[in-house]
GROMACS .gro file of C-alpha atoms in nm:
model
  355
    1MET     CA    1  -0.052   3.320   0.812
    2ASN     CA    2   0.105   2.979   0.878
    3MET     CA    3   0.130   2.767   0.566
    4SER     CA    4   0.299   2.445   0.458
    5GLN     CA    5   0.293   2.251   0.133
    6TYR     CA    6   0.330   1.880   0.058
    7VAL     CA    7   0.406   1.729  -0.283
    8THR     CA    8   0.481   1.374  -0.398
    9ILE     CA    9   0.729   1.315  -0.679
   10PRO     CA   10   0.711   0.984  -0.872
   11ILE     CA   11   1.048   0.864  -1.002
   12ASN     CA   12   1.138   0.571  -1.227
   13GLU     CA   13   1.396   0.300  -1.157
   14ASN     CA   14   1.675   0.508  -1.313
   15GLY     CA   15   1.611   0.808  -1.092
   16VAL     CA   16   1.432   1.010  -1.360
   17VAL     CA   17   1.140   1.230  -1.251
   18TYR     CA   18   0.833   1.133  -1.454
   19ASP     CA   19   0.684   1.483  -1.461
   20VAL     CA   20   0.935   1.739  -1.592
   21ASP     CA   21   0.714   2.020  -1.462
   22MET     CA   22   0.809   1.922  -1.106
   23ASN     CA   23   1.134   2.118  -1.141
   24SER     CA   24   0.943   2.443  -1.186
   25VAL     CA   25   0.713   2.350  -0.896
   26ILE     CA   26   1.012   2.306  -0.664
   27VAL     CA   27   1.177   2.628  -0.779
   28GLU     CA   28   0.854   2.821  -0.726
   29ALA     CA   29   0.800   2.670  -0.381
   30MET     CA   30   1.159   2.746  -0.274
   31ALA     CA   31   1.164   3.102  -0.408
   32PRO     CA   32   1.201   3.381  -0.148
   33LYS     CA   33   0.858   3.511  -0.251
   34PRO     CA   34   0.587   3.436  -0.166
   35PHE     CA   35   0.676   3.138   0.055
   36ASN     CA   36   1.044   3.145   0.159
   37TYR     CA   37   0.991   2.826   0.360
   38PRO     CA   38   1.247   2.790   0.642
   39ASP     CA   39   1.197   2.412   0.677
   40VAL     CA   40   1.220   2.156   0.400
   41TYR     CA   41   1.142   1.785   0.441
   42VAL     CA   42   1.238   1.513   0.196
   43TYR     CA   43   1.095   1.166   0.269
   44SER     CA   44   1.199   0.841   0.100
   45HIS     CA   45   1.032   0.505   0.160
   46GLY     CA   46   1.219   0.175   0.143
   47TRP     CA   47   1.165  -0.163  -0.024
   48CYS     CA   48   0.831  -0.337  -0.074
   49ASN     CA   49   0.629  -0.020  -0.137
   50ASP     CA   50   0.398   0.024  -0.432
   51ALA     CA   51   0.255   0.365  -0.518
   52VAL     CA   52  -0.059   0.326  -0.306
   53ARG     CA   53   0.129   0.202   0.001
   54ALA     CA   54   0.394   0.473  -0.034
   55LEU     CA   55   0.131   0.747  -0.047
   56ASN     CA   56  -0.049   0.601   0.254
   57GLU     CA   57   0.279   0.579   0.445
   58TYR     CA   58   0.374   0.940   0.366
   59ASN     CA   59   0.028   1.070   0.447
   60ARG     CA   60   0.020   0.895   0.783
   61PHE     CA   61   0.373   0.989   0.885
   62SER     CA   62   0.347   1.353   0.774
   63VAL     CA   63   0.013   1.413   0.947
   64ASP     CA   64   0.111   1.239   1.272
   65PHE     CA   65   0.455   1.400   1.274
   66SER     CA   66   0.301   1.746   1.220
   67LYS     CA   67   0.058   1.682   1.505
   68TYR     CA   68   0.339   1.593   1.744
   69ALA     CA   69   0.555   1.885   1.631
   70ARG     CA   70   0.266   2.127   1.690
   71GLU     CA   71   0.159   1.985   2.027
   72LEU     CA   72   0.513   1.964   2.162
   73ASP     CA   73   0.593   2.314   2.038
   74ASP     CA   74   0.296   2.454   2.234
   75LEU     CA   75   0.431   2.329   2.570
   76LYS     CA   76   0.569   2.563   2.836
   77PRO     CA   77   0.843   2.617   2.922
   78ASP     CA   78   0.951   2.593   2.560
   79LEU     CA   79   1.058   2.238   2.480
   80PHE     CA   80   1.234   2.302   2.149
   81SER     CA   81   1.551   2.505   2.101
   82ASN     CA   82   1.498   2.532   1.722
   83LYS     CA   83   1.125   2.549   1.671
   84PRO     CA   84   0.946   2.391   1.373
   85GLN     CA   85   0.861   2.642   1.101
   86ASP     CA   86   0.643   2.664   0.792
   87SER     CA   87   0.762   2.395   0.556
   88LEU     CA   88   0.777   2.241   0.213
   89ALA     CA   89   0.758   1.860   0.230
   90ILE     CA   90   0.847   1.632  -0.061
   91GLY     CA   91   0.768   1.261  -0.072
   92ILE     CA   92   0.978   1.054  -0.311
   93HIS     CA   93   0.810   0.751  -0.467
   94TRP     CA   94   1.045   0.513  -0.644
   95PRO     CA   95   0.976   0.159  -0.772
   96SER     CA   96   1.093  -0.070  -0.492
   97GLU     CA   97   0.895  -0.382  -0.575
   98ILE     CA   98   0.931  -0.662  -0.826
   99THR     CA   99   0.586  -0.560  -0.944
  100GLU     CA  100   0.338  -0.287  -0.853
  101ASN     CA  101   0.055  -0.543  -0.877
  102PRO     CA  102  -0.039  -0.621  -0.513
  103ASP     CA  103  -0.198  -0.953  -0.618
  104SER     CA  104   0.106  -1.088  -0.802
  105ASP     CA  105   0.266  -1.412  -0.676
  106LEU     CA  106   0.603  -1.245  -0.734
  107ASN     CA  107   0.549  -1.047  -0.414
  108LYS     CA  108   0.624  -1.363  -0.214
  109ALA     CA  109   0.991  -1.323  -0.312
  110GLN     CA  110   0.998  -0.958  -0.207
  111MET     CA  111   1.206  -0.983   0.109
  112LEU     CA  112   1.487  -1.164  -0.073
  113THR     CA  113   1.525  -0.896  -0.339
  114PHE     CA  114   1.793  -0.634  -0.300
  115TYR     CA  115   1.719  -0.280  -0.417
  116THR     CA  116   2.054  -0.128  -0.329
  117ASN     CA  117   2.151  -0.019  -0.683
  118ARG     CA  118   1.808   0.118  -0.765
  119ALA     CA  119   1.794   0.318  -0.440
  120ASP     CA  120   2.137   0.468  -0.512
  121ALA     CA  121   2.031   0.561  -0.867
  122VAL     CA  122   1.721   0.739  -0.736
  123GLY     CA  123   1.931   0.931  -0.484
  124LYS     CA  124   2.217   1.020  -0.718
  125ASN     CA  125   1.992   1.136  -0.999
  126ALA     CA  126   1.656   1.258  -0.872
  127VAL     CA  127   1.701   1.357  -0.508
  128TYR     CA  128   2.046   1.504  -0.573
  129SER     CA  129   1.898   1.722  -0.851
  130ILE     CA  130   1.611   1.828  -0.624
  131LEU     CA  131   1.856   1.935  -0.352
  132ARG     CA  132   2.058   2.135  -0.603
  133LEU     CA  133   1.744   2.313  -0.721
  134MET     CA  134   1.648   2.395  -0.364
  135LEU     CA  135   1.989   2.535  -0.274
  136ARG     CA  136   2.021   2.736  -0.594
  137SER     CA  137   1.677   2.888  -0.533
  138ARG     CA  138   1.795   3.028  -0.199
  139LEU     CA  139   2.102   3.217  -0.320
  140GLY     CA  140   2.088   3.595  -0.330
  141ASP     CA  141   1.953   3.885  -0.128
  142GLY     CA  142   1.638   3.834   0.075
  143CYS     CA  143   1.670   3.455   0.074
  144ARG     CA  144   1.651   3.249   0.391
  145ALA     CA  145   1.894   2.960   0.438
  146PRO     CA  146   1.688   2.641   0.456
  147ARG     CA  147   1.690   2.376   0.725
  148ILE     CA  148   1.677   2.060   0.512
  149ASN     CA  149   1.543   1.753   0.691
  150LEU     CA  150   1.591   1.425   0.505
  151LEU     CA  151   1.415   1.110   0.628
  152GLY     CA  152   1.479   0.767   0.483
  153HIS     CA  153   1.330   0.435   0.593
  154SER     CA  154   1.489   0.099   0.506
  155PHE     CA  155   1.650   0.127   0.160
  156GLY     CA  156   1.523   0.485   0.155
  157CYS     CA  157   1.834   0.564   0.360
  158LYS     CA  158   2.041   0.487   0.048
  159VAL     CA  159   1.830   0.731  -0.153
  160VAL     CA  160   1.907   1.002   0.102
  161LEU     CA  161   2.274   0.919   0.159
  162SER     CA  162   2.367   0.881  -0.208
  163ALA     CA  163   2.214   1.223  -0.281
  164LEU     CA  164   2.412   1.383   0.003
  165GLN     CA  165   2.734   1.209  -0.103
  166ASP     CA  166   2.708   1.355  -0.453
  167LEU     CA  167   2.610   1.693  -0.310
  168TRP     CA  168   2.927   1.691  -0.098
  169THR     CA  169   3.133   1.611  -0.410
  170ASP     CA  170   2.993   1.922  -0.579
  171ILE     CA  171   3.040   2.140  -0.272
  172ASN     CA  172   3.397   2.021  -0.227
  173GLY     CA  173   3.465   2.077  -0.598
  174LYS     CA  174   3.312   2.425  -0.575
  175THR     CA  175   3.062   2.354  -0.853
  176ILE     CA  176   2.769   2.457  -0.634
  177ASN     CA  177   2.718   2.730  -0.378
  178VAL     CA  178   2.532   2.663  -0.056
  179PRO     CA  179   2.347   2.949   0.119
  180VAL     CA  180   2.528   3.047   0.437
  181GLY     CA  181   2.351   2.895   0.737
  182THR     CA  182   2.202   2.598   0.552
  183SER     CA  183   2.172   2.293   0.776
  184PHE     CA  184   2.105   1.925   0.709
  185ASN     CA  185   1.925   1.693   0.950
  186VAL     CA  186   1.937   1.330   0.839
  187VAL     CA  187   1.701   1.071   0.992
  188LEU     CA  188   1.769   0.707   0.901
  189LEU     CA  189   1.488   0.484   1.031
  190GLU     CA  190   1.594   0.117   1.035
  191PRO     CA  191   1.846   0.184   0.755
  192ALA     CA  192   1.909  -0.102   0.511
  193THR     CA  193   2.268  -0.042   0.407
  194ASP     CA  194   2.597  -0.196   0.520
  195ASN     CA  195   2.699  -0.065   0.860
  196ASP     CA  196   3.043   0.039   0.732
  197ASN     CA  197   2.911   0.244   0.437
  198LEU     CA  198   2.962   0.573   0.625
  199GLU     CA  199   3.333   0.504   0.682
  200ASP     CA  200   3.593   0.718   0.504
  201GLY     CA  201   3.648   0.590   0.152
  202ASP     CA  202   3.320   0.397   0.139
  203ILE     CA  203   3.018   0.488  -0.073
  204TYR     CA  204   2.878   0.747   0.172
  205GLY     CA  205   3.205   0.827   0.346
  206ASP     CA  206   3.197   1.202   0.284
  207VAL     CA  207   2.844   1.274   0.405
  208LYS     CA  208   2.984   1.339   0.753
  209ARG     CA  209   3.184   1.632   0.613
  210LEU     CA  210   2.879   1.838   0.519
  211ALA     CA  211   2.873   2.156   0.726
  212ASN     CA  212   2.590   2.178   0.980
  213MET     CA  213   2.494   1.814   0.924
  214ARG     CA  214   2.344   1.600   1.200
  215MET     CA  215   2.235   1.237   1.176
  216LEU     CA  216   1.994   1.011   1.365
  217ILE     CA  217   2.023   0.633   1.314
  218THR     CA  218   1.776   0.385   1.464
  219THR     CA  219   1.849   0.017   1.528
  220SER     CA  220   1.634  -0.272   1.651
  221GLN     CA  221   1.695  -0.637   1.728
  222GLN     CA  222   1.325  -0.697   1.656
  223ASP     CA  223   1.386  -0.593   1.294
  224THR     CA  224   1.403  -0.936   1.130
  225ALA     CA  225   1.436  -0.784   0.783
  226LEU     CA  226   1.772  -0.636   0.886
  227THR     CA  227   1.900  -0.877   1.150
  228LYS     CA  228   1.833  -1.185   0.932
  229TRP     CA  229   1.716  -1.124   0.576
  230PHE     CA  230   1.948  -0.835   0.491
  231HIS     CA  231   2.243  -1.068   0.543
  232ALA     CA  232   2.080  -1.345   0.338
  233ALA     CA  233   1.996  -1.108   0.052
  234GLY     CA  234   2.352  -0.974   0.053
  235ALA     CA  235   2.496  -1.324   0.045
  236LEU     CA  236   2.266  -1.425  -0.242
  237ALA     CA  237   2.373  -1.116  -0.435
  238ASN     CA  238   2.738  -1.210  -0.380
  239ILE     CA  239   2.680  -1.560  -0.521
  240VAL     CA  240   2.634  -1.404  -0.866
  241HIS     CA  241   2.976  -1.238  -0.858
  242ARG     CA  242   3.169  -1.450  -0.606
  243PRO     CA  243   2.993  -1.789  -0.586
  244VAL     CA  244   3.212  -1.955  -0.323
  245GLN     CA  245   3.224  -1.653  -0.091
  246GLY     CA  246   2.851  -1.595  -0.138
  247ILE     CA  247   2.767  -1.950  -0.028
  248VAL     CA  248   3.001  -1.920   0.271
  249ASP     CA  249   2.836  -1.590   0.370
  250LEU     CA  250   2.489  -1.739   0.335
  251PHE     CA  251   2.558  -2.001   0.602
  252ASN     CA  252   2.754  -1.771   0.835
  253SER     CA  253   2.495  -1.522   0.957
  254ALA     CA  254   2.731  -1.400   1.230
  255ASP     CA  255   2.967  -1.257   0.966
  256PRO     CA  256   2.923  -0.948   0.745
  257PRO     CA  257   2.738  -0.800   0.573
  258TYR     CA  258   2.562  -0.634   0.868
  259ALA     CA  259   2.282  -0.384   0.825
  260LEU     CA  260   2.324  -0.036   0.971
  261GLY     CA  261   1.979  -0.068   1.128
  262ALA     CA  262   2.075  -0.397   1.294
  263LYS     CA  263   2.429  -0.340   1.425
  264GLY     CA  264   2.452   0.039   1.417
  265PRO     CA  265   2.753   0.219   1.267
  266THR     CA  266   3.102   0.073   1.304
  267GLN     CA  267   3.341   0.210   1.564
  268ASN     CA  268   3.549   0.348   1.276
  269THR     CA  269   3.246   0.546   1.161
  270ILE     CA  270   3.187   0.685   1.510
  271ASP     CA  271   3.554   0.781   1.546
  272GLN     CA  272   3.561   0.947   1.203
  273PHE     CA  273   3.247   1.150   1.280
  274LYS     CA  274   3.418   1.269   1.597
  275ALA     CA  275   3.734   1.358   1.402
  276VAL     CA  276   3.536   1.607   1.189
  277GLY     CA  277   3.373   1.765   1.495
  278LYS     CA  278   3.060   1.551   1.508
  279PRO     CA  279   3.050   1.360   1.840
  280HIS     CA  280   2.805   1.075   1.889
  281GLY     CA  281   2.554   0.980   2.156
  282GLN     CA  282   2.341   0.673   2.221
  283ILE     CA  283   1.997   0.636   2.372
  284SER     CA  284   1.760   0.349   2.440
  285VAL     CA  285   1.397   0.404   2.346
  286ASP     CA  286   1.148   0.228   2.574
  287GLU     CA  287   0.777   0.271   2.643
  288ASN     CA  288   0.845   0.571   2.872
  289PHE     CA  289   1.056   0.760   2.619
  290ASN     CA  290   0.960   1.113   2.516
  291ALA     CA  291   1.135   1.404   2.345
  292ALA     CA  292   1.247   1.560   2.675
  293LYS     CA  293   1.478   1.259   2.729
  294LEU     CA  294   1.708   1.419   2.469
  295PHE     CA  295   1.775   1.719   2.694
  296ASN     CA  296   2.153   1.774   2.719
  297PHE     CA  297   2.219   1.549   2.417
  298ASP     CA  298   2.454   1.779   2.226
  299THR     CA  299   2.553   1.530   1.957
  300SER     CA  300   2.578   1.533   1.578
  301LEU     CA  301   2.544   1.155   1.548
  302LEU     CA  302   2.264   1.005   1.757
  303ILE     CA  303   2.213   0.628   1.766
  304ALA     CA  304   1.875   0.524   1.906
  305ASP     CA  305   1.805   0.161   1.999
  306LEU     CA  306   1.436   0.083   1.942
  307THR     CA  307   1.465  -0.275   2.068
  308PRO     CA  308   1.295  -0.211   2.407
  309VAL     CA  309   0.988  -0.038   2.265
  310HIS     CA  310   0.964  -0.276   1.968
  311THR     CA  311   0.983  -0.576   2.203
  312ARG     CA  312   0.700  -0.440   2.416
  313ARG     CA  313   0.486  -0.372   2.109
  314VAL     CA  314   0.545  -0.727   1.982
  315ASN     CA  315   0.469  -0.882   2.323
  316GLU     CA  316   0.148  -0.682   2.355
  317LYS     CA  317   0.055  -0.759   1.993
  318LEU     CA  318   0.045  -0.391   1.904
  319TYR     CA  319   0.245  -0.467   1.591
  320LEU     CA  320   0.312  -0.799   1.420
  321GLY     CA  321   0.533  -0.756   1.116
  322GLY     CA  322   0.550  -1.121   1.018
  323PHE     CA  323   0.845  -1.205   0.792
  324ALA     CA  324   1.005  -0.861   0.840
  325GLY     CA  325   0.956  -0.834   1.216
  326SER     CA  326   0.945  -0.473   1.339
  327HIS     CA  327   1.117  -0.332   1.031
  328SER     CA  328   0.827  -0.107   0.935
  329ASP     CA  329   0.698  -0.037   1.287
  330ILE     CA  330   0.778   0.335   1.272
  331ASN     CA  331   0.441   0.501   1.323
  332PHE     CA  332   0.387   0.537   1.697
  333ASP     CA  333   0.433   0.784   1.981
  334GLN     CA  334   0.795   0.720   2.077
  335ILE     CA  335   0.916   0.743   1.716
  336TYR     CA  336   0.750   1.081   1.663
  337GLN     CA  337   0.886   1.206   1.995
  338LEU     CA  338   1.236   1.087   1.898
  339VAL     CA  339   1.232   1.248   1.554
  340CYS     CA  340   1.087   1.576   1.684
  341GLY     CA  341   1.340   1.592   1.966
  342PHE     CA  342   1.627   1.528   1.727
  343LEU     CA  343   1.517   1.770   1.455
  344PHE     CA  344   1.427   2.063   1.676
  345GLY     CA  345   1.661   2.017   1.973
  346ILE     CA  346   1.554   2.019   2.337
  347ALA     CA  347   1.588   2.345   2.531
  348ASN     CA  348   1.422   2.236   2.858
  349PRO     CA  349   1.326   1.908   3.030
  350THR     CA  350   0.962   2.010   2.995
  351THR     CA  351   0.692   1.782   3.134
  352ILE     CA  352   0.520   1.617   2.837
  353PRO     CA  353   0.158   1.500   2.871
  354GLN     CA  354   0.021   1.208   2.673
  355ILE     CA  355  -0.049   1.308   2.314
   0.00000   0.00000   0.00000
């Protein structure tokens, strides 16, 4: 019998899980009996999401993603090289708004707030602990090594990356054992973090060293939140600590900080991924893109430019994101095809009908 489970975990601003019983739920779900799920998904939303919106976002993405994974997996010849399996999916809800009251006037200032520290706290405390529980539950005879798929949108990328950075610290320090064969697939959709944060010595500089880790990063020049407001928010934050430099940064939008989802990773990052055996590839996603386009992409770091498809969707008024541009335009055919193709690998250039 095929079976998957989905749970949502509410977390406070310090990264503390509200419901302490969730630990036992995760341990039970990850145990070798009765489930022994091969696939695990961890989703984290980004800024400007209250509880209702986060749940709606997770519900929509998980259902649509599952539909695409199932339909693509049924194609012949087999499209996927590593087929989707029964899964446990966990949605992380963390407070990423000034207020959870949707009618509050404070929401008008939302795009100029900067949730970098809160996102890191959620990742370092809650998601890190969840990953440890999962891995510990799969040690021993009869256990199946999990394929852990982590998806972060916007500042949710910081939740994911900070958890993995701390996990690497434990693995490197030999304070945690990882089941042999465990793999990590990391999907960063329009990531709102500095584009040099994955460099050696930076806050997520060791994530690349995780064994069997692959990463997908999307960028878009239609993402106004990242191409324009990320820089402004960073400059305003700097004014508090370095007033002169902060003011200079505010009026020099061509200078750093740059968002990872606007500029893509630095060349240093790309070179350092390659140095640890993780070569990179780049692909442009347009209206004709489908998962089969990733055939022969044997890369551990995939950078996907969504600008062409986002531009078309804006021009045809399929999505109008207002102040944020296309920052949250992540629920459509080409995105699901991209994520499925990345997570499960492409074995054949199979003809894909419209889904």
